[in-house]
Backbone as a printed PyTorch tensor [residue, N CA C, xyz], in Angstrom:
tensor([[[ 27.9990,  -9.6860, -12.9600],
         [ 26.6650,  -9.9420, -13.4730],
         [ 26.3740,  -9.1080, -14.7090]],

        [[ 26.6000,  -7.5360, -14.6680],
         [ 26.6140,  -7.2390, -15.9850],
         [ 27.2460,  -7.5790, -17.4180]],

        [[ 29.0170,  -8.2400, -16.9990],
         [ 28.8200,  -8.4590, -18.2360],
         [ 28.4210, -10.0660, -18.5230]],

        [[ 27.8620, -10.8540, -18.0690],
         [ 26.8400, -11.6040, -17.8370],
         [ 25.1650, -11.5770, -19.0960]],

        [[ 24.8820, -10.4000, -19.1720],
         [ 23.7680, -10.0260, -19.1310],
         [ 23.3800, -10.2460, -20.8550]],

        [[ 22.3710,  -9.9560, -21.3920],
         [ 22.1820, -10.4140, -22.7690],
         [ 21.3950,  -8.5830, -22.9940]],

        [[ 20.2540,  -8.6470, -21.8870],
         [ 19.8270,  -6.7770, -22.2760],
         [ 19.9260,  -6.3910, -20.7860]],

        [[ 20.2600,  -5.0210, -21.0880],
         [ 20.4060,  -4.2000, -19.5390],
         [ 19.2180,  -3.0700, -19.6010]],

        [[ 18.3220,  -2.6670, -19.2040],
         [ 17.2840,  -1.8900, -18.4810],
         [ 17.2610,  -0.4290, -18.2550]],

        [[ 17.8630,   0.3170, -18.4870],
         [ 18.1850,   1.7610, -17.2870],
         [ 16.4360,   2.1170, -17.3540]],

        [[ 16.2360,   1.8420, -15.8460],
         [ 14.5530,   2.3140, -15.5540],
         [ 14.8970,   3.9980, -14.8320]],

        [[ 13.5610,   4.5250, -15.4330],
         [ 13.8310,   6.0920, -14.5130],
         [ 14.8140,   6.8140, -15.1940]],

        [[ 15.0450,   6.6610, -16.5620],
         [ 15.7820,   7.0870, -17.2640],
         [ 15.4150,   8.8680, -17.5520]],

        [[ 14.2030,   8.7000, -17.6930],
         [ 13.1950,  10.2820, -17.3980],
         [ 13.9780,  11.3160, -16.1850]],

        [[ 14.5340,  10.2820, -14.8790],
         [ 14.6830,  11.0400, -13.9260],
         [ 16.4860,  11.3230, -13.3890]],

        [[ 17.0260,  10.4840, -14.3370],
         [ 18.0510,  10.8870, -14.2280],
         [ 19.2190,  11.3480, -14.8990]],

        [[ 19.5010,  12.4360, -15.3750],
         [ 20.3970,  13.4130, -15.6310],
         [ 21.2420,  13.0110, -16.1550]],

        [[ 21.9330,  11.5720, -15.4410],
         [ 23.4060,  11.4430, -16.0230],
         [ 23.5490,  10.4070, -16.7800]],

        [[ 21.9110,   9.5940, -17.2130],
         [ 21.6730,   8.4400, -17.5630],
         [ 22.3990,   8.4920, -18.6040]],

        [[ 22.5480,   9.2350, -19.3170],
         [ 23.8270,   8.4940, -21.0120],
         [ 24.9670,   8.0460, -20.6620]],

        [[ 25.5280,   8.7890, -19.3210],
         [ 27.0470,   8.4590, -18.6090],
         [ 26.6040,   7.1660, -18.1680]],

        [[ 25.5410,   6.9080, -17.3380],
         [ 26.0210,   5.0220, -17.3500],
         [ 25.3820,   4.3890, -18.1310]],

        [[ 24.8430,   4.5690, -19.6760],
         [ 24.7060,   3.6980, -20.6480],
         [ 26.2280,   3.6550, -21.2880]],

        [[ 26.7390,   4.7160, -21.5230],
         [ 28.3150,   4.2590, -21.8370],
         [ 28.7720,   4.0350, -20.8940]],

        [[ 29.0700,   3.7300, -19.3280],
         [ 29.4880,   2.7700, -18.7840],
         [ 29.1590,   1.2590, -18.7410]],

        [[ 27.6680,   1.4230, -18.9420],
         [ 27.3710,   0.0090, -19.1910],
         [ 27.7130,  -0.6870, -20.6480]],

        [[ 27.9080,  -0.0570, -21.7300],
         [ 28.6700,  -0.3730, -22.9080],
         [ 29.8270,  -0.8330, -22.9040]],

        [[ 30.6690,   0.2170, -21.5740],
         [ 32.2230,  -0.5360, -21.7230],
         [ 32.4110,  -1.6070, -20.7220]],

        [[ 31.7350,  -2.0230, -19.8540],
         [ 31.3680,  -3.3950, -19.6680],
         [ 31.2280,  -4.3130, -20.1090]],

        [[ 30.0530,  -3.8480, -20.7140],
         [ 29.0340,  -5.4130, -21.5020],
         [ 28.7940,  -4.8330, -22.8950]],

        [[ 30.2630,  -5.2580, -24.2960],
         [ 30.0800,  -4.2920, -25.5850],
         [ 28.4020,  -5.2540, -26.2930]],

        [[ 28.3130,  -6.8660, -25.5070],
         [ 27.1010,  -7.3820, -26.3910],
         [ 26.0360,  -6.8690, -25.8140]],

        [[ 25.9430,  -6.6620, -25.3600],
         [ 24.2460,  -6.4200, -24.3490],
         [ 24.1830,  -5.3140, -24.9020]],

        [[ 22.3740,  -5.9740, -25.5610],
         [ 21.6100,  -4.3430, -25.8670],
         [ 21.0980,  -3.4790, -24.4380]],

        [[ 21.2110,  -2.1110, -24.8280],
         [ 20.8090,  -0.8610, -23.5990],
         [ 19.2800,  -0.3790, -24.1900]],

        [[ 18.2710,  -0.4020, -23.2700],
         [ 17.0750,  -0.1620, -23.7210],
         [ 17.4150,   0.7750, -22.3210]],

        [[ 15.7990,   1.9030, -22.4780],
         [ 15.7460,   2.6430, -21.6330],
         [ 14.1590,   2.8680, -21.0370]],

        [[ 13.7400,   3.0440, -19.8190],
         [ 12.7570,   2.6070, -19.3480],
         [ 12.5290,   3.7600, -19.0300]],

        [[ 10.4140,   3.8740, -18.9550],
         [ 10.3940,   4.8440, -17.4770],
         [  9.1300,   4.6140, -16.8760]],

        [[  8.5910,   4.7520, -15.4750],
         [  7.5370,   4.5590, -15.1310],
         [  6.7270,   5.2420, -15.4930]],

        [[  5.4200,   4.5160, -16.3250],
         [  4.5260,   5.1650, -16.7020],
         [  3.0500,   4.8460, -16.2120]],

        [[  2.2450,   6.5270, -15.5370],
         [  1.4520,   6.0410, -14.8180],
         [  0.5460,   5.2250, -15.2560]],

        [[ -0.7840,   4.4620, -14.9560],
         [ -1.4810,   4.2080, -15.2440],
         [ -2.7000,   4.5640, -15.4590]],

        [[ -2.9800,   4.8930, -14.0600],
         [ -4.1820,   5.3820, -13.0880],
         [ -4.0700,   4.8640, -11.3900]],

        [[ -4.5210,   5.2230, -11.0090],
         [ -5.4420,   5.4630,  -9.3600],
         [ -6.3950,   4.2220,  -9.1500]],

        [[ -5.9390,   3.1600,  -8.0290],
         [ -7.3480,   2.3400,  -7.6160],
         [ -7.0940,   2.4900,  -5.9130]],

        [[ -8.3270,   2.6660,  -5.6290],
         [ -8.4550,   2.3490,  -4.1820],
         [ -8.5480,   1.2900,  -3.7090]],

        [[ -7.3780,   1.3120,  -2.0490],
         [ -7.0010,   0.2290,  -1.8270],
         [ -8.1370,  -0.7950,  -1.3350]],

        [[ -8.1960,  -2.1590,  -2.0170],
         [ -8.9590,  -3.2140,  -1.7470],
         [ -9.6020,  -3.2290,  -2.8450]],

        [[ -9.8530,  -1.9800,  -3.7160],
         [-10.8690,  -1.8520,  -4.9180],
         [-10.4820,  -2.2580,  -6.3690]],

        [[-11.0630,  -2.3030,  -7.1930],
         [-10.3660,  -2.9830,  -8.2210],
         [-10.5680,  -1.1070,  -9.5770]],

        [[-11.9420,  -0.6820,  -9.5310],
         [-11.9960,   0.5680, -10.2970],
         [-10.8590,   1.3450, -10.4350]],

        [[ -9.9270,   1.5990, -11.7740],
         [ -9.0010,   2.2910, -12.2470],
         [ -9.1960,   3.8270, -12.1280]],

        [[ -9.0390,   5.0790, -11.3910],
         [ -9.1310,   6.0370, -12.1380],
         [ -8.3810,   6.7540, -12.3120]],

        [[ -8.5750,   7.4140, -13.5850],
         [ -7.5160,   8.1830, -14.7830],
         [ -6.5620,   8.7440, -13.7260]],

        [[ -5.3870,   8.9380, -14.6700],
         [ -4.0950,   9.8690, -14.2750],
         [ -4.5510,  11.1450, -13.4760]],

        [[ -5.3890,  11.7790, -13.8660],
         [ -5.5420,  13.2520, -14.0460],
         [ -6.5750,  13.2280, -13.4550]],

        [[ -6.7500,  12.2150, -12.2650],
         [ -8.3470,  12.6310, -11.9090],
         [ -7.5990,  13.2690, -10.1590]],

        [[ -6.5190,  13.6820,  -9.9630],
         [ -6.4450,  14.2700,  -8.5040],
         [ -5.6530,  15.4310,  -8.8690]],

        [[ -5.4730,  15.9260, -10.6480],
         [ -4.7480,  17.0210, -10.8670],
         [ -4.7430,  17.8770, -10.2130]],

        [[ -3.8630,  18.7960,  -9.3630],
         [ -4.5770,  20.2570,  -8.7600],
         [ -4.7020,  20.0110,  -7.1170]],

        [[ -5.1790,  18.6250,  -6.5970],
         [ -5.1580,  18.1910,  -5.5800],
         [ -3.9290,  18.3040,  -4.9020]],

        [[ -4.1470,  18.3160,  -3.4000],
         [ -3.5970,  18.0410,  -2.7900],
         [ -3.2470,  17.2790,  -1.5810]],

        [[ -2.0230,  16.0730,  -1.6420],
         [ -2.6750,  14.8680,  -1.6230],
         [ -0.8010,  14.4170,  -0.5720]],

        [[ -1.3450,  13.4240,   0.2080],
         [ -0.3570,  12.7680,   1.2350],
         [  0.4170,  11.4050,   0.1130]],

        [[  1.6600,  11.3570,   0.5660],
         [  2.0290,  10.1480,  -0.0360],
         [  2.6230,   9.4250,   0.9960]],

        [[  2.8470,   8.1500,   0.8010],
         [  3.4300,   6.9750,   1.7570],
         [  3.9770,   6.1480,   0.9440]],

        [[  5.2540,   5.9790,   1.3740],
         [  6.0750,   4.9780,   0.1430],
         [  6.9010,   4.8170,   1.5430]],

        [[  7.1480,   2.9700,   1.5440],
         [  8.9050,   2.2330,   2.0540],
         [  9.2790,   1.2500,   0.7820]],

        [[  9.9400,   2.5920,  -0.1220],
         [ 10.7950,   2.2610,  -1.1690],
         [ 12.0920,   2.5010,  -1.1260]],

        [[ 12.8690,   1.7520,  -2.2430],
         [ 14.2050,   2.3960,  -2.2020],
         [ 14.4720,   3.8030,  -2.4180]],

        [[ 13.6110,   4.4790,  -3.3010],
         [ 13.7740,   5.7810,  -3.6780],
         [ 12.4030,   6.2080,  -3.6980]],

        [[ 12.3490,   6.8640,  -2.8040],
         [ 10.8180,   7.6620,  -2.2880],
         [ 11.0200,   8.4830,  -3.2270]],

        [[ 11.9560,   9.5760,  -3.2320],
         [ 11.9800,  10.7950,  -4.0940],
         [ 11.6000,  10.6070,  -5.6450]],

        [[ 11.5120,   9.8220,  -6.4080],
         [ 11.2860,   9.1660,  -7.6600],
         [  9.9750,   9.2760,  -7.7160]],

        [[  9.5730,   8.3730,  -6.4580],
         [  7.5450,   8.2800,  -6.5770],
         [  7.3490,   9.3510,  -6.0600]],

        [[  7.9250,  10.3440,  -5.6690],
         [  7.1570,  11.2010,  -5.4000],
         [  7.3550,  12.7010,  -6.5340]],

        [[  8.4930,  12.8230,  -7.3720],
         [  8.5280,  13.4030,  -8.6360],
         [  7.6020,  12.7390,  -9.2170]],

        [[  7.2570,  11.9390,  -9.6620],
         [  6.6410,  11.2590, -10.9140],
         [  4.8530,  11.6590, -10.3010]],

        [[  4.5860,  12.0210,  -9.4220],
         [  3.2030,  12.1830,  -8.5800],
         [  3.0650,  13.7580,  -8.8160]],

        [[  4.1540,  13.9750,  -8.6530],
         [  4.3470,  15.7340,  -8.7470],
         [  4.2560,  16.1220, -10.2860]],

        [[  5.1090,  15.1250, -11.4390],
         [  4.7560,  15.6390, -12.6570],
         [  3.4410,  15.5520, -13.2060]],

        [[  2.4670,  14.7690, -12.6850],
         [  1.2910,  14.4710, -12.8910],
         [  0.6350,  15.6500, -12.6030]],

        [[  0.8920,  16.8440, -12.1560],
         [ -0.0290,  17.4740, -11.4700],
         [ -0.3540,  17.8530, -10.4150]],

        [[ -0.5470,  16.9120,  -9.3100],
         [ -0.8230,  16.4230,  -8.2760],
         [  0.2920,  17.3580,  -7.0920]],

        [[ -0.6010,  17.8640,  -6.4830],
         [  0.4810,  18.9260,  -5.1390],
         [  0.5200,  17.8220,  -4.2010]],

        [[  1.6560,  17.7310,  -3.7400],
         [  2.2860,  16.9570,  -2.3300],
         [  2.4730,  17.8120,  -1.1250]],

        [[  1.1590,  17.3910,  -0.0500],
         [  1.4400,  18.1620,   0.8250],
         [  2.5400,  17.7410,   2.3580]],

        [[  1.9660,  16.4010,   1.9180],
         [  3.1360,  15.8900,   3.1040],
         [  3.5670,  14.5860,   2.2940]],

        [[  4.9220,  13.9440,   2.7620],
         [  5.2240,  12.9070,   2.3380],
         [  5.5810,  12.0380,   3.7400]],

        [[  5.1250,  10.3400,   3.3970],
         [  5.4900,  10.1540,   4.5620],
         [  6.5460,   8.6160,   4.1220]],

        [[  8.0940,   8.9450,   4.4330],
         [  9.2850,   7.6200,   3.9190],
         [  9.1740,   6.9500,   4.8510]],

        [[  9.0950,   5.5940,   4.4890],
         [  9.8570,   4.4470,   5.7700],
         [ 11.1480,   4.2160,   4.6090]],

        [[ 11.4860,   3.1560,   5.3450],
         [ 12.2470,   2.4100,   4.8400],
         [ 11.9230,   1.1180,   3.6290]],

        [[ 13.1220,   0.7870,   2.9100],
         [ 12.3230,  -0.0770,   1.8210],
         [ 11.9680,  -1.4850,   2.2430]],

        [[ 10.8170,  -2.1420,   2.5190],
         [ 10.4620,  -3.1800,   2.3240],
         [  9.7460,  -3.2500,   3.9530]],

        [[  9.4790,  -1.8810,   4.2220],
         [  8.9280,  -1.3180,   5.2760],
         [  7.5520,  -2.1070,   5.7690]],

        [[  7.9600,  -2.7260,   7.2610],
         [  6.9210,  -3.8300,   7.1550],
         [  5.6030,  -3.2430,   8.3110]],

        [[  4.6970,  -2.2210,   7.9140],
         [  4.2870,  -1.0480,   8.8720],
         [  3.2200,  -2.1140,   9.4690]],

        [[  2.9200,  -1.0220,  10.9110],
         [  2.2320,  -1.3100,  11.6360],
         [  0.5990,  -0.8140,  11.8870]],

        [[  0.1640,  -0.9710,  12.6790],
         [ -1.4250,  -0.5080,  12.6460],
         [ -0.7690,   1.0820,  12.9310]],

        [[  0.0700,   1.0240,  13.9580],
         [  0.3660,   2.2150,  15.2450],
         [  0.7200,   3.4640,  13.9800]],

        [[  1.7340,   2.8160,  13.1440],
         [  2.0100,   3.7120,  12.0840],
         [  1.5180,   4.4340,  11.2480]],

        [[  0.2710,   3.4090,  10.6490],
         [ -0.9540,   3.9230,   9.6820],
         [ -1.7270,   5.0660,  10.2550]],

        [[ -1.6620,   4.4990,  11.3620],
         [ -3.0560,   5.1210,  12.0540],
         [ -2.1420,   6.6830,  12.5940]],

        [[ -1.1320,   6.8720,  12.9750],
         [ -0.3810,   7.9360,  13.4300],
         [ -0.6150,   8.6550,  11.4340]],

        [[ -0.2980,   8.1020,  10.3250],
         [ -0.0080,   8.4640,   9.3120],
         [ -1.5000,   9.5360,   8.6610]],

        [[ -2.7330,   8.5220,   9.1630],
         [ -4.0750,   8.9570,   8.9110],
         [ -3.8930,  10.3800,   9.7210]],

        [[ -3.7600,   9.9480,  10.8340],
         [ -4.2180,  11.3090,  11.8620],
         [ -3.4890,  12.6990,  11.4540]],

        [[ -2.2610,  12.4310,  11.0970],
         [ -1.0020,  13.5070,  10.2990],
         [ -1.7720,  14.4190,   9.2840]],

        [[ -2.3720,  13.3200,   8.0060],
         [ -3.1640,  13.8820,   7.2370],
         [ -3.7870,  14.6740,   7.2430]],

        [[ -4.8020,  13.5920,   8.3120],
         [ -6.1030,  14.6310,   8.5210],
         [ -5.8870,  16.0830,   9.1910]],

        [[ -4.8860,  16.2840,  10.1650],
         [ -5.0460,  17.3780,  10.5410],
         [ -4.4190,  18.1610,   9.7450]],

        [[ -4.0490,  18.1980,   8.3840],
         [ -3.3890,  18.6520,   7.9580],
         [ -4.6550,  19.1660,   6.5740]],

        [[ -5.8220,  18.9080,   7.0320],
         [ -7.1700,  19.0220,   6.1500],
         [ -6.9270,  17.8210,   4.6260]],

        [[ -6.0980,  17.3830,   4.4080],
         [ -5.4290,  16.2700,   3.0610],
         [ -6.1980,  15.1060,   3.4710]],

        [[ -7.1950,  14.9140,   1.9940],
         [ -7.8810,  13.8850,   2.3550],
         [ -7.7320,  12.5230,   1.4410]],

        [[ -6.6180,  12.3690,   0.5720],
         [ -6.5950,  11.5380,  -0.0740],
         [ -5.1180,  11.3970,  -0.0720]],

        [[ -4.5010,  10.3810,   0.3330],
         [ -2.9870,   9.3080,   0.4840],
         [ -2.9710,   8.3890,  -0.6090]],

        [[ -1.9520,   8.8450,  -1.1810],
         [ -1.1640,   7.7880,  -2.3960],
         [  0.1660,   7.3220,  -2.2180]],

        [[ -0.2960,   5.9150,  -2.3470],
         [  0.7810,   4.7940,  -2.0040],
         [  1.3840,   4.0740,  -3.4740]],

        [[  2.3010,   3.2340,  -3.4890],
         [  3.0120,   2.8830,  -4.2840],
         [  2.1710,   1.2780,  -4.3050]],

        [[  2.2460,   0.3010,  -5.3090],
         [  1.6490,  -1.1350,  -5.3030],
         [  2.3650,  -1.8580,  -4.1490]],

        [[  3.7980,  -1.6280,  -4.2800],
         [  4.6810,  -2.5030,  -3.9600],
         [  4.5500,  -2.0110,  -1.9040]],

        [[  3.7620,  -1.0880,  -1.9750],
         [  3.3200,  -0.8440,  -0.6440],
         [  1.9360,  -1.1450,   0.1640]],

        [[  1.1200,  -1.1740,  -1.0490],
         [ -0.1480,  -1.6980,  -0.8970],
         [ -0.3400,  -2.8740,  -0.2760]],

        [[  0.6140,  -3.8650,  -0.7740],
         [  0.8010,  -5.4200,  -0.7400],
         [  0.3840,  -5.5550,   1.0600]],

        [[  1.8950,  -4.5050,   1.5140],
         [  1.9380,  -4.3740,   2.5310],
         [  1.3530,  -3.6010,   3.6570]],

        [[  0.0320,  -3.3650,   2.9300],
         [ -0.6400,  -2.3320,   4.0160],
         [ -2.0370,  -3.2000,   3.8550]],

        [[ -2.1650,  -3.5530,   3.1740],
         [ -4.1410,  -4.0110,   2.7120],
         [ -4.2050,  -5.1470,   3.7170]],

        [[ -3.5530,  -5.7470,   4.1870],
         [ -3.9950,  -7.1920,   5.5330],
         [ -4.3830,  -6.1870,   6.4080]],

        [[ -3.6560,  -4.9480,   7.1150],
         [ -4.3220,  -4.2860,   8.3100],
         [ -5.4550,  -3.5550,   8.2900]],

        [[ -6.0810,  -3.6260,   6.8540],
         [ -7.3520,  -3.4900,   7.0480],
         [ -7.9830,  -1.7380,   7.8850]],

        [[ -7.0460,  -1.3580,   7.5420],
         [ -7.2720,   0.2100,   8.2330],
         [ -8.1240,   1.6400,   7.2100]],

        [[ -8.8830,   1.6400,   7.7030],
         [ -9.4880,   3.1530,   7.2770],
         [-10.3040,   3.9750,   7.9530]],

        [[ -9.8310,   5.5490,   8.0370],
         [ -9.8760,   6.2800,   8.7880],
         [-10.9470,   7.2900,   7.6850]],

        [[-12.2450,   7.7450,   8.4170],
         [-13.1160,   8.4450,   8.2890],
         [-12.8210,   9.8570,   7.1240]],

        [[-13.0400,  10.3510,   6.2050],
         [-12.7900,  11.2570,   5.4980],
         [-11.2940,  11.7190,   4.7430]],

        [[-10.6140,  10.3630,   5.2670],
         [ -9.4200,  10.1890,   4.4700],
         [ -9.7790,   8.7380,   3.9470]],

        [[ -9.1930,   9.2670,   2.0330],
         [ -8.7570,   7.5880,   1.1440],
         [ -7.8830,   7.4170,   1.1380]],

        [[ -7.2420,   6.0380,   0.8910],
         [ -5.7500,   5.5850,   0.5180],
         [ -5.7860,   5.2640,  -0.8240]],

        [[ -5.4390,   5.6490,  -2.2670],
         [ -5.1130,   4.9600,  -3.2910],
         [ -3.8840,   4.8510,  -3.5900]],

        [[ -3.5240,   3.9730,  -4.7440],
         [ -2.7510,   3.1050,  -4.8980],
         [ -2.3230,   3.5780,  -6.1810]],

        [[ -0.9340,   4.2360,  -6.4220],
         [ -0.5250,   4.4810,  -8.0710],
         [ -0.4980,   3.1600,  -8.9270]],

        [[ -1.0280,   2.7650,  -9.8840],
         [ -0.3680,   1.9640, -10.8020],
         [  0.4810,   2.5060, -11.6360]],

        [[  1.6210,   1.7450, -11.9990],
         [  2.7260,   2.2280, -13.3590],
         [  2.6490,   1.1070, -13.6830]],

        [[  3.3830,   1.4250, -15.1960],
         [  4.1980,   0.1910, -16.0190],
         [  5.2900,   0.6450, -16.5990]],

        [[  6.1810,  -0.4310, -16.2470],
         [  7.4620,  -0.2970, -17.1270],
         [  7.5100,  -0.0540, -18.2640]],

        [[  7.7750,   0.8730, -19.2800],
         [  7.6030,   1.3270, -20.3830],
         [  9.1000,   1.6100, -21.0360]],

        [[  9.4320,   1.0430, -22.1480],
         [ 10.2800,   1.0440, -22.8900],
         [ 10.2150,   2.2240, -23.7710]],

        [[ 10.8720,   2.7870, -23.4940],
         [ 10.9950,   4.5340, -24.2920],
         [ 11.9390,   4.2120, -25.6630]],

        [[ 12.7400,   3.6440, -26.1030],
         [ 13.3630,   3.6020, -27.2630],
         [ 13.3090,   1.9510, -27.7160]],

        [[ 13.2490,   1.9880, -29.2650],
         [ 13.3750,   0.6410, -29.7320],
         [ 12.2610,  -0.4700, -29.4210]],

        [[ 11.2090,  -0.3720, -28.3970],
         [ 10.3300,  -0.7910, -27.7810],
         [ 10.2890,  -2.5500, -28.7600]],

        [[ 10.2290,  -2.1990, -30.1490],
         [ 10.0020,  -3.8240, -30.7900],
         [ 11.2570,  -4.0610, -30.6700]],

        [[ 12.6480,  -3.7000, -31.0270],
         [ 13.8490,  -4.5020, -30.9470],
         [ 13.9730,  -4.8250, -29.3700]],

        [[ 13.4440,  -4.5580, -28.5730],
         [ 13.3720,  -5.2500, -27.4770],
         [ 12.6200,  -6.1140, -26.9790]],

        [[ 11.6540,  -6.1070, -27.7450],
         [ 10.5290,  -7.7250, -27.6170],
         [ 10.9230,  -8.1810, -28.3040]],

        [[ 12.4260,  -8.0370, -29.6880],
         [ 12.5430,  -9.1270, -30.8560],
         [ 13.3250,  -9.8050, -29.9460]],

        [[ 14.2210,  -8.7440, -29.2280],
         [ 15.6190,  -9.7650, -28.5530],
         [ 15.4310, -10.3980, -27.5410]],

        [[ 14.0310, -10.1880, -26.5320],
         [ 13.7620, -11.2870, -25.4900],
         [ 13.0450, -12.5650, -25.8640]],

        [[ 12.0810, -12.1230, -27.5860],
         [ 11.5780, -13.4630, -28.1220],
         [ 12.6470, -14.4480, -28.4880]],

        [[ 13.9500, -13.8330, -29.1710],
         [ 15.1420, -14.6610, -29.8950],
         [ 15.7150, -15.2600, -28.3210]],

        [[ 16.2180, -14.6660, -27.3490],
         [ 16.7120, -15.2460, -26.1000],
         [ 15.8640, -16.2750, -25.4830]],

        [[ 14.5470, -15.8620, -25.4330],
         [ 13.2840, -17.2410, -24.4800],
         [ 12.2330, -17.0150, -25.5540]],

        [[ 12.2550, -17.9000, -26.5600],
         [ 11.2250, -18.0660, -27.3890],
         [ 10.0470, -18.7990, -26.7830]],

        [[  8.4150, -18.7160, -27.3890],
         [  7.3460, -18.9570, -26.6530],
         [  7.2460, -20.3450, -27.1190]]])
């Protein structure tokens, strides 16, 4: 599939160390494919069900629960940590983690006794938590937004996906 490919991605490029070693692996693969480099960039904070954005920097200093069933918890939870933001507990499932009331509600109670009154979740977790409809008294759940953000070349990479799928 890579050498397949027309552009290749490296996302989280911010977070990993050895990322030039597999852009020249991905070079001696695929010599046509352009290498752009990505990284998640926050947005802001909405509470879950809510639509109000708030800023990056509005839980700086805080200290705050996370819940992610991602592939790489440790990622969302650096990128929460460079923000500022103290992590007092973290709580991993697994990725595509399909939780339960029993779970949430064990997850709330963790918190709370732990005096942490505000839990930050990932979107791609939200999806999967907002039908159960759960909230527990003096604890919030918000929701990180990111966007994929192109760190180098940013227009030669909207020239080469306009030239590949023109509008």
């Amino acid at each position: 599939s890579l050498r397949r490919a027309d552009i290749l991605v490296l996302s989280k490029a911010d977070l990993a160390p050895d990322y030039r070693r597999i852009r020249d692996l991905l070079a001696r693969i695929n010599p046509r494919a352009e290498i752009f480099e990505s990284i998640h960039q926050p947005l802001g904070f909405y509470r879950l069900g809510e639509e109000r954005l708030f800023e990056t920097q509005s839980f700086k200093a805080e200290t705050v629960a996370l819940l992610s069933g991602i592939a790489d918890p440790a990622s969302f939870e650096a990128l929460v940590e460079r923000m500022g933001i103290k992590v007092g507990l973290s709580f991993r499932f697994a990725d595509h983690h399909p939780y339960s009331r029993e779970e949430l509600t064990d997850v709330f109670q963790k918190t709370g006794s732990r005096g942490i009154t505000r839990i930050i979740t990932t979107e791609k977790d939200a999806s999967r938590i907002i039908s159960l409809g759960l909230s527990e008294a003096g604890i919030a759940l918000f929701v990180l937004r990111i966007s994929l953000k192109i760190i180098d070349y940013e227009e030669r990479f909207r020239d080469r996906l306009l030239k590949l799928y023109p509008l």
